[in-house]
Amino acid sequence: MALKINKNYKKIKKNYIFTEISEKKSNFLKSHKNAKIIDLGVGDVTRPLNKNMVAVINNALNEQLHKKTFKGYPPENGYDFLKKQIVNYYKQRNVSLTIEEVFVSNGACCDVTNILDLFKKNKTIIANPTYPAYYDSNFLQGNAIFLRDANQKNNFVLSPKNLKKRSYIIYLCSPNNPTGTVFTKQQLKEWVDFANLTSSIIIFDCAYESFISDVNLPHFIYEIEGAKKCAIEIASFSKMAGFTNLRCSWSIVPEELNINGYNINSMWSRRQCTKFNGVPYCVQKGAEYALSKNGQLECKKNIQYYKTNLKILTKCLKSLKIECFNSMHTPYVWFKCPQNYTSWQFFDLLLQDYQIVGIPGLGFGTQGEGFFRFSAFASRKDILIACERLKNFAIKKD
Ligand code: PLP
């Protein structure tokens, strides 16, 4: 009998949106060799790491030179020094965790998708538009995906209102990629109550929590009463500390999280120990530093830099009478394409006429049609050039 292949790989869209965009960009460069493209597309950090952090990483790497300090495989779920530091980080927002609830990993993208290993086929709730990895991984697994609109009509806020009361895997992302929406405590409480009522599980992706600048907005789902009974949280050093290359993230799986008599914490630990061999010691040392008092202050400087970029970009778009949404607590600006362009038409126009790359909203789901996302993870110089070029858009338009 022939091997059984996962046929969903044939059914899924051929390219991940970000791959499609890089292909379009490189095709354009083939025919416009001297073009200086300003890339505000893929949300990858550009600021270098802080010197002190690199010194910590280098020192940790140097430990591998000596017999006494040499280290082999790291613990699968992370070194205690980093897990303790993460526990302390949560204490800053009055969330108390045990180190057994913390799992260090090599990326939030891996965690939000690998977590599906703990479940058989299920019904999954995903926002439309959404960060594409949730949709793709659930599609590949063969889950029944229930897309829920988070569009202009509901201020881009995903809500459990009118949802059939049954068990789901629920993906929530706050601050949201791509729309920038941040749940209030009240909005998040509605989801936690819904999940507890229906024995659902929430996968809460807070990869951008460090961009929240309003102290009253929740960074972590465990700030909400009842969340430890229904939620797994996934966070990352990628955008907070500039670790998109170094790769380090964490997930929180509460010890009290049980589903039908199965303890999710021990299942996740078992899964990670079987399929993952840990994050390098020197990277975890850098991550520990990022969450130290000084480290947090240093990381904040880069975050502030990107946020200032975003302010400049948003101001420029608004001056062109382009409608922008929710860009206070995120590195992205989500805006309506001007003059009723579709999002791919606007992408092509920006690339061809202005040599600016962004992400068409449709790439995040059908409800993203007519919208567009710019990333502020660029140099100030590039942001200013982009704004200068966009001013010509106004001139051409008039
Ligand atoms: N979650 C969201 C919402 C993201 O936007 C991203 C990356 O852009 C990730 C997760 C992936 O983060 P990591 O670099 O930790 O894999």
Coordinates of C-alpha atoms and ligand atoms in Angstrom, one line a residue:
M1 CA 0.0 0.0 0.0
A2 CA 1.3 3.5 -0.9
L3 CA 2.4 5.8 1.8
K4 CA -0.3 8.2 3.1
I5 CA 0.7 11.7 2.4
N6 CA -0.8 14.8 4.1
K7 CA -2.7 15.9 1.0
N8 CA -3.4 19.3 2.6
Y9 CA 0.1 20.4 1.4
K10 CA -1.3 20.2 -2.1
K11 CA -4.4 22.1 -1.3
I12 CA -2.8 25.0 0.6
K13 CA -1.8 28.2 -1.2
K14 CA 1.6 27.6 -2.9
N15 CA 3.4 30.4 -1.2
Y16 CA 3.4 31.9 2.3
I17 CA 2.5 35.6 1.8
F18 CA 5.9 36.8 2.8
T19 CA 7.6 34.5 0.3
E20 CA 5.3 35.8 -2.4
I21 CA 6.2 39.4 -1.6
S22 CA 10.0 38.7 -1.6
E23 CA 9.6 37.0 -5.0
K24 CA 7.7 40.0 -6.4
K25 CA 10.4 42.3 -5.0
S26 CA 13.3 40.3 -6.5
N27 CA 11.5 40.1 -9.9
F28 CA 11.1 43.9 -9.9
L29 CA 14.8 44.3 -9.1
K30 CA 15.7 42.1 -12.0
S31 CA 14.2 44.6 -14.4
H32 CA 15.0 47.7 -12.4
K33 CA 18.6 47.1 -11.4
N34 CA 19.2 50.5 -9.8
A35 CA 16.0 50.8 -8.0
K36 CA 16.3 51.5 -4.3
I37 CA 13.4 49.8 -2.8
I38 CA 12.2 50.8 0.7
D39 CA 11.0 47.7 2.3
L40 CA 8.2 48.2 4.8
G41 CA 6.9 44.7 4.3
V42 CA 8.1 41.8 6.3
G43 CA 8.2 42.7 10.0
D44 CA 11.8 42.0 10.6
V45 CA 13.8 44.1 13.0
T46 CA 16.7 46.2 11.7
R47 CA 18.3 47.8 14.8
P48 CA 21.5 46.2 16.0
L49 CA 21.7 44.6 19.4
N50 CA 22.9 46.5 22.3
K51 CA 26.7 46.2 23.1
N52 CA 26.1 45.0 26.7
M53 CA 23.8 42.3 25.5
V54 CA 26.3 41.1 22.9
A55 CA 29.0 41.1 25.6
V56 CA 26.9 38.8 27.7
I57 CA 26.3 36.5 24.7
N58 CA 30.0 36.5 23.8
N59 CA 31.0 35.7 27.4
A60 CA 28.6 32.9 27.4
L61 CA 30.0 31.6 24.2
N62 CA 33.5 31.8 25.6
E63 CA 32.5 29.5 28.4
Q64 CA 32.4 26.8 25.7
L65 CA 36.2 27.2 25.4
H66 CA 36.9 25.7 28.8
K67 CA 36.4 22.2 30.1
K68 CA 35.0 23.4 33.3
T69 CA 32.3 25.6 31.8
F70 CA 31.7 23.8 28.5
K71 CA 28.0 22.8 28.0
G72 CA 26.4 20.2 25.9
Y73 CA 22.7 19.9 25.1
P74 CA 20.6 22.6 26.9
P75 CA 17.6 21.5 29.0
E76 CA 14.8 21.0 26.5
N77 CA 12.5 23.5 28.2
G78 CA 15.1 26.1 29.0
Y79 CA 17.7 26.9 31.7
D80 CA 16.3 27.8 35.1
F81 CA 18.1 31.1 35.1
L82 CA 16.0 32.3 32.1
K83 CA 12.8 30.7 33.3
K84 CA 13.3 32.5 36.7
Q85 CA 13.9 35.8 34.8
I86 CA 10.6 35.2 32.8
V87 CA 8.7 34.5 36.1
N88 CA 10.1 37.9 37.4
Y89 CA 9.1 39.6 34.2
Y90 CA 5.5 38.5 34.8
K91 CA 5.6 39.7 38.4
Q92 CA 6.1 43.2 37.1
R93 CA 2.4 42.9 36.0
N94 CA 1.3 41.0 39.1
V95 CA 1.1 37.7 37.4
S96 CA 2.5 34.9 39.4
L97 CA 3.9 31.8 37.7
T98 CA 6.1 28.8 38.7
I99 CA 9.2 28.0 36.7
E100 CA 7.5 24.7 35.7
E101 CA 4.9 26.7 33.8
V102 CA 7.6 28.4 31.6
F103 CA 8.9 26.7 28.4
V104 CA 11.8 28.3 26.5
S105 CA 11.7 27.8 22.8
N106 CA 13.2 29.0 19.5
G107 CA 10.3 31.1 18.2
A108 CA 6.7 32.0 18.8
C109 CA 6.0 30.9 15.2
C110 CA 7.1 27.4 16.1
D111 CA 5.1 27.4 19.3
V112 CA 1.8 28.7 17.9
T113 CA 2.0 26.0 15.3
N114 CA 3.6 23.1 17.2
I115 CA 1.0 23.4 20.0
L116 CA -1.4 21.7 17.7
D117 CA 0.5 18.4 18.3
L118 CA -1.3 18.2 21.6
F119 CA -4.7 18.1 19.8
K120 CA -6.4 15.9 17.3
K121 CA -8.7 17.4 14.6
N122 CA -10.7 20.2 16.1
K123 CA -12.7 23.3 15.4
T124 CA -10.4 26.4 15.4
I125 CA -11.4 30.0 15.7
I126 CA -9.1 32.4 13.9
A127 CA -9.6 36.1 13.2
N128 CA -10.0 37.4 9.7
P129 CA -7.6 39.0 8.9
T130 CA -4.9 37.1 10.8
Y131 CA -1.2 36.3 11.2
P132 CA -1.0 33.7 8.4
A133 CA 0.8 30.9 10.5
Y134 CA -2.3 30.2 12.5
Y135 CA -4.4 29.6 9.5
D136 CA -1.8 27.6 7.5
S137 CA -0.9 25.3 10.4
N138 CA -4.6 24.6 11.2
F139 CA -5.3 24.0 7.6
L140 CA -2.4 21.6 7.2
Q141 CA -3.6 19.7 10.3
G142 CA -7.1 19.4 8.7
N143 CA -8.9 21.3 11.5
A144 CA -12.2 22.9 10.7
I145 CA -11.4 26.6 10.6
F146 CA -14.0 29.1 11.7
L147 CA -12.9 32.5 10.5
R148 CA -14.4 35.4 12.5
D149 CA -14.4 38.9 11.1
A150 CA -12.3 41.5 12.9
N151 CA -12.9 44.3 10.5
Q152 CA -13.7 47.9 10.4
K153 CA -17.3 47.2 11.3
N154 CA -16.3 45.9 14.8
N155 CA -13.2 48.1 15.2
F156 CA -11.1 45.1 14.3
V157 CA -11.9 43.5 17.7
L158 CA -12.5 39.8 17.7
S159 CA -15.4 38.9 19.9
P160 CA -17.1 35.6 21.1
K161 CA -20.6 37.2 20.8
N162 CA -23.0 34.9 18.9
L163 CA -20.6 32.1 18.7
K164 CA -22.1 28.6 19.1
K165 CA -21.3 27.3 22.5
R166 CA -19.0 24.4 21.8
S167 CA -15.3 23.6 22.3
Y168 CA -12.8 25.3 20.1
I169 CA -9.1 26.0 19.8
I170 CA -9.1 29.8 19.8
Y171 CA -6.2 31.9 18.5
L172 CA -6.0 35.4 19.9
C173 CA -3.3 37.9 19.1
S174 CA -2.8 41.1 21.0
P175 CA -1.4 43.5 20.0
N176 CA -2.7 42.2 16.8
N177 CA -0.7 41.5 13.7
P178 CA -1.8 42.9 11.2
T179 CA -4.5 45.3 12.6
G180 CA -2.7 46.6 15.7
T181 CA -5.8 46.1 17.9
V182 CA -5.1 45.5 21.6
F183 CA -7.7 43.7 23.7
T184 CA -8.9 45.6 26.8
K185 CA -9.2 43.6 30.0
Q186 CA -13.0 43.5 29.5
Q187 CA -12.7 42.2 25.9
L188 CA -10.2 39.6 27.0
K189 CA -12.4 38.6 30.0
E190 CA -15.2 37.8 27.5
W191 CA -13.0 35.3 25.7
V192 CA -11.7 33.8 29.0
D193 CA -15.3 33.3 30.2
F194 CA -16.4 31.9 26.9
A195 CA -13.4 29.4 26.9
N196 CA -14.1 28.3 30.4
L197 CA -17.8 27.9 29.7
T198 CA -17.3 25.8 26.6
S199 CA -14.1 23.9 27.6
S200 CA -12.2 25.6 24.8
I201 CA -8.5 26.4 24.8
I202 CA -7.1 29.9 24.0
I203 CA -3.7 30.2 22.3
F204 CA -2.8 33.8 23.2
D205 CA 0.0 35.2 21.1
C206 CA 1.5 38.3 22.7
A207 CA 4.7 38.5 20.5
Y208 CA 4.3 42.3 20.5
E209 CA 3.4 42.9 24.2
S210 CA 6.5 45.1 24.7
F211 CA 5.0 47.6 22.3
I212 CA 2.0 48.4 24.6
S213 CA 2.4 51.8 26.1
D214 CA -0.8 52.1 28.0
V215 CA -0.4 50.7 31.5
N216 CA -4.1 49.8 31.7
L217 CA -4.0 47.5 28.8
P218 CA -3.2 43.8 29.5
H219 CA 0.1 42.4 28.3
F220 CA -0.5 38.9 29.4
I221 CA -3.7 36.8 29.4
Y222 CA -3.1 35.7 33.0
E223 CA -3.9 39.3 34.1
I224 CA -7.4 38.1 33.5
E225 CA -9.1 36.0 36.2
G226 CA -9.8 32.4 35.1
A227 CA -7.2 32.5 32.3
K228 CA -5.0 29.8 33.9
K229 CA -7.8 27.3 33.5
C230 CA -8.1 27.8 29.7
A231 CA -5.2 29.6 28.1
I232 CA -1.7 29.0 26.8
E233 CA 0.4 32.1 26.2
I234 CA 3.2 32.5 23.6
A235 CA 5.7 35.3 23.6
S236 CA 8.9 36.1 21.9
F237 CA 12.2 37.9 22.2
S238 CA 12.2 38.5 18.4
K239 CA 10.6 42.0 18.3
M240 CA 11.1 42.9 22.0
A241 CA 14.9 42.3 22.0
G242 CA 15.8 42.1 18.3
F243 CA 16.2 38.3 18.4
T244 CA 14.7 37.4 15.0
N245 CA 18.1 35.8 14.1
L246 CA 19.2 34.5 17.5
R247 CA 15.8 32.8 18.0
C248 CA 14.3 32.7 21.5
S249 CA 10.8 32.7 22.8
W250 CA 8.7 31.3 25.6
S251 CA 5.4 29.7 26.2
I252 CA 3.4 29.6 29.4
V253 CA 1.3 26.5 30.1
P254 CA -0.3 26.7 33.5
E255 CA 0.0 23.6 35.7
E256 CA -3.7 23.8 36.4
L257 CA -4.7 23.6 32.7
N258 CA -6.5 20.3 32.2
I259 CA -8.7 19.2 29.4
N260 CA -10.8 16.0 29.8
G261 CA -8.4 14.7 32.4
Y262 CA -5.3 15.5 30.4
N263 CA -2.7 17.9 31.9
I264 CA -1.7 20.2 29.1
N265 CA 1.5 21.3 30.9
S266 CA 2.9 17.8 31.2
M267 CA 1.8 17.0 27.6
W268 CA 3.6 20.1 26.3
S269 CA 6.7 19.2 28.3
R270 CA 6.6 15.7 26.9
R271 CA 6.2 17.1 23.3
Q272 CA 9.1 19.5 23.6
C273 CA 11.4 16.9 25.2
T274 CA 10.6 14.5 22.3
K275 CA 10.8 16.9 19.4
F276 CA 12.9 19.8 20.5
N277 CA 16.4 19.9 21.9
G278 CA 16.5 23.4 23.4
V279 CA 17.9 26.9 22.7
P280 CA 21.7 27.5 22.8
Y281 CA 23.1 28.5 26.2
C282 CA 24.6 31.8 24.9
V283 CA 21.2 32.8 23.4
Q284 CA 19.4 32.1 26.6
K285 CA 22.0 34.2 28.4
G286 CA 21.3 37.1 26.0
A287 CA 17.6 36.6 26.6
E288 CA 18.1 36.6 30.4
Y289 CA 19.9 39.9 30.0
A290 CA 17.1 41.3 27.8
L291 CA 14.7 40.9 30.7
S292 CA 17.1 42.3 33.4
K293 CA 16.4 45.8 34.6
N294 CA 19.1 47.3 32.3
G295 CA 18.3 45.0 29.5
Q296 CA 14.6 46.0 29.5
L297 CA 15.6 49.7 29.4
E298 CA 18.0 49.1 26.5
C299 CA 15.5 47.1 24.5
K300 CA 12.9 49.9 25.1
K301 CA 15.2 52.3 23.3
N302 CA 14.9 50.3 20.1
I303 CA 11.2 49.8 20.6
Q304 CA 10.9 53.6 21.0
Y305 CA 12.9 54.1 17.8
Y306 CA 10.4 51.9 15.9
K307 CA 7.5 53.6 17.5
T308 CA 8.8 57.0 16.4
N309 CA 9.2 55.6 12.9
L310 CA 5.6 54.5 13.1
K311 CA 4.4 57.9 14.2
I312 CA 6.2 59.6 11.3
L313 CA 4.7 57.1 8.8
T314 CA 1.2 57.4 10.3
K315 CA 1.4 61.2 10.2
C316 CA 2.4 61.1 6.6
L317 CA -0.4 58.7 5.6
K318 CA -2.9 60.8 7.5
S319 CA -1.7 63.9 5.7
L320 CA -2.6 62.1 2.5
K321 CA -6.1 61.6 3.9
I322 CA -5.5 57.9 4.2
E323 CA -7.4 56.3 7.1
C324 CA -5.1 54.6 9.6
F325 CA -6.1 52.4 12.5
N326 CA -4.7 51.4 15.9
S327 CA -1.1 52.2 15.5
M328 CA -0.4 53.1 19.2
H329 CA 0.8 49.8 20.6
T330 CA 2.4 48.0 17.6
P331 CA 5.2 48.3 15.1
Y332 CA 2.7 48.3 12.2
V333 CA 0.3 50.7 10.7
W334 CA -2.8 49.2 9.2
F335 CA -4.6 51.5 6.8
K336 CA -7.3 51.7 4.2
C337 CA -6.0 51.7 0.6
P338 CA -6.7 55.1 -0.9
Q339 CA -9.1 55.6 -3.9
N340 CA -10.7 52.2 -3.5
Y341 CA -7.6 50.3 -4.7
T342 CA -7.7 46.6 -3.9
S343 CA -4.8 45.7 -1.7
W344 CA -2.8 44.0 -4.5
Q345 CA -3.4 46.9 -6.9
F346 CA -2.1 49.2 -4.2
F347 CA 0.9 46.9 -3.7
D348 CA 1.7 47.0 -7.4
L349 CA 1.3 50.7 -7.6
L350 CA 3.6 51.3 -4.6
L351 CA 6.2 49.0 -6.0
Q352 CA 6.1 50.2 -9.6
D353 CA 5.8 53.9 -9.0
Y354 CA 7.3 54.6 -5.6
Q355 CA 9.6 51.5 -5.0
I356 CA 8.0 50.9 -1.7
V357 CA 7.1 47.5 -0.5
G358 CA 4.3 46.8 2.0
I359 CA 1.9 43.9 2.7
P360 CA -1.5 43.8 1.0
G361 CA -4.2 43.2 3.5
L362 CA -5.7 40.4 1.5
G363 CA -2.6 38.4 2.3
F364 CA -3.9 38.2 5.9
G365 CA -7.4 37.1 4.9
T366 CA -10.4 38.1 2.9
Q367 CA -11.4 40.8 5.4
G368 CA -8.0 42.4 4.8
E369 CA -9.1 43.3 1.2
G370 CA -8.9 47.0 0.6
F371 CA -6.4 47.4 3.5
F372 CA -2.6 47.5 3.7
R373 CA 0.1 47.1 6.3
F374 CA 3.4 49.0 6.6
S375 CA 6.0 47.9 9.1
A376 CA 8.1 50.5 11.0
F377 CA 11.0 48.1 11.5
A378 CA 13.2 50.2 9.2
S379 CA 15.9 52.8 9.5
R380 CA 14.7 56.4 10.1
K381 CA 16.3 57.3 6.9
D382 CA 14.2 54.8 4.9
I383 CA 11.1 55.9 6.7
L384 CA 11.8 59.5 5.7
I385 CA 12.5 58.5 2.1
A386 CA 9.3 56.6 2.0
C387 CA 7.3 59.6 3.3
E388 CA 9.0 61.8 0.8
R389 CA 8.1 59.5 -2.0
L390 CA 4.5 59.1 -0.8
K391 CA 4.1 62.9 -0.9
N392 CA 4.3 62.5 -4.7
F393 CA 1.3 60.3 -4.4
A394 CA -0.6 63.3 -3.2
I395 CA 0.7 65.4 -6.1
K396 CA -0.1 62.8 -8.7
K397 CA -3.5 62.3 -7.1
D398 CA -4.3 66.0 -7.3
Ligands
PLP1 N1 3.4 35.9 16.3 C1 3.1 37.0 15.6 C2 1.8 37.6 15.7 C3 4.1 37.5 14.7 O1 3.8 38.6 14.0 C4 5.3 36.8 14.6 C5 6.4 37.3 13.6 O2 6.3 38.3 12.9 C6 5.5 35.7 15.3 C7 4.6 35.2 16.1 C8 6.8 34.9 15.2 O3 7.7 35.3 16.1 P1 9.1 34.5 16.2 O4 10.2 35.3 15.5 O5 9.3 34.4 17.7 O6 9.0 33.1 15.6

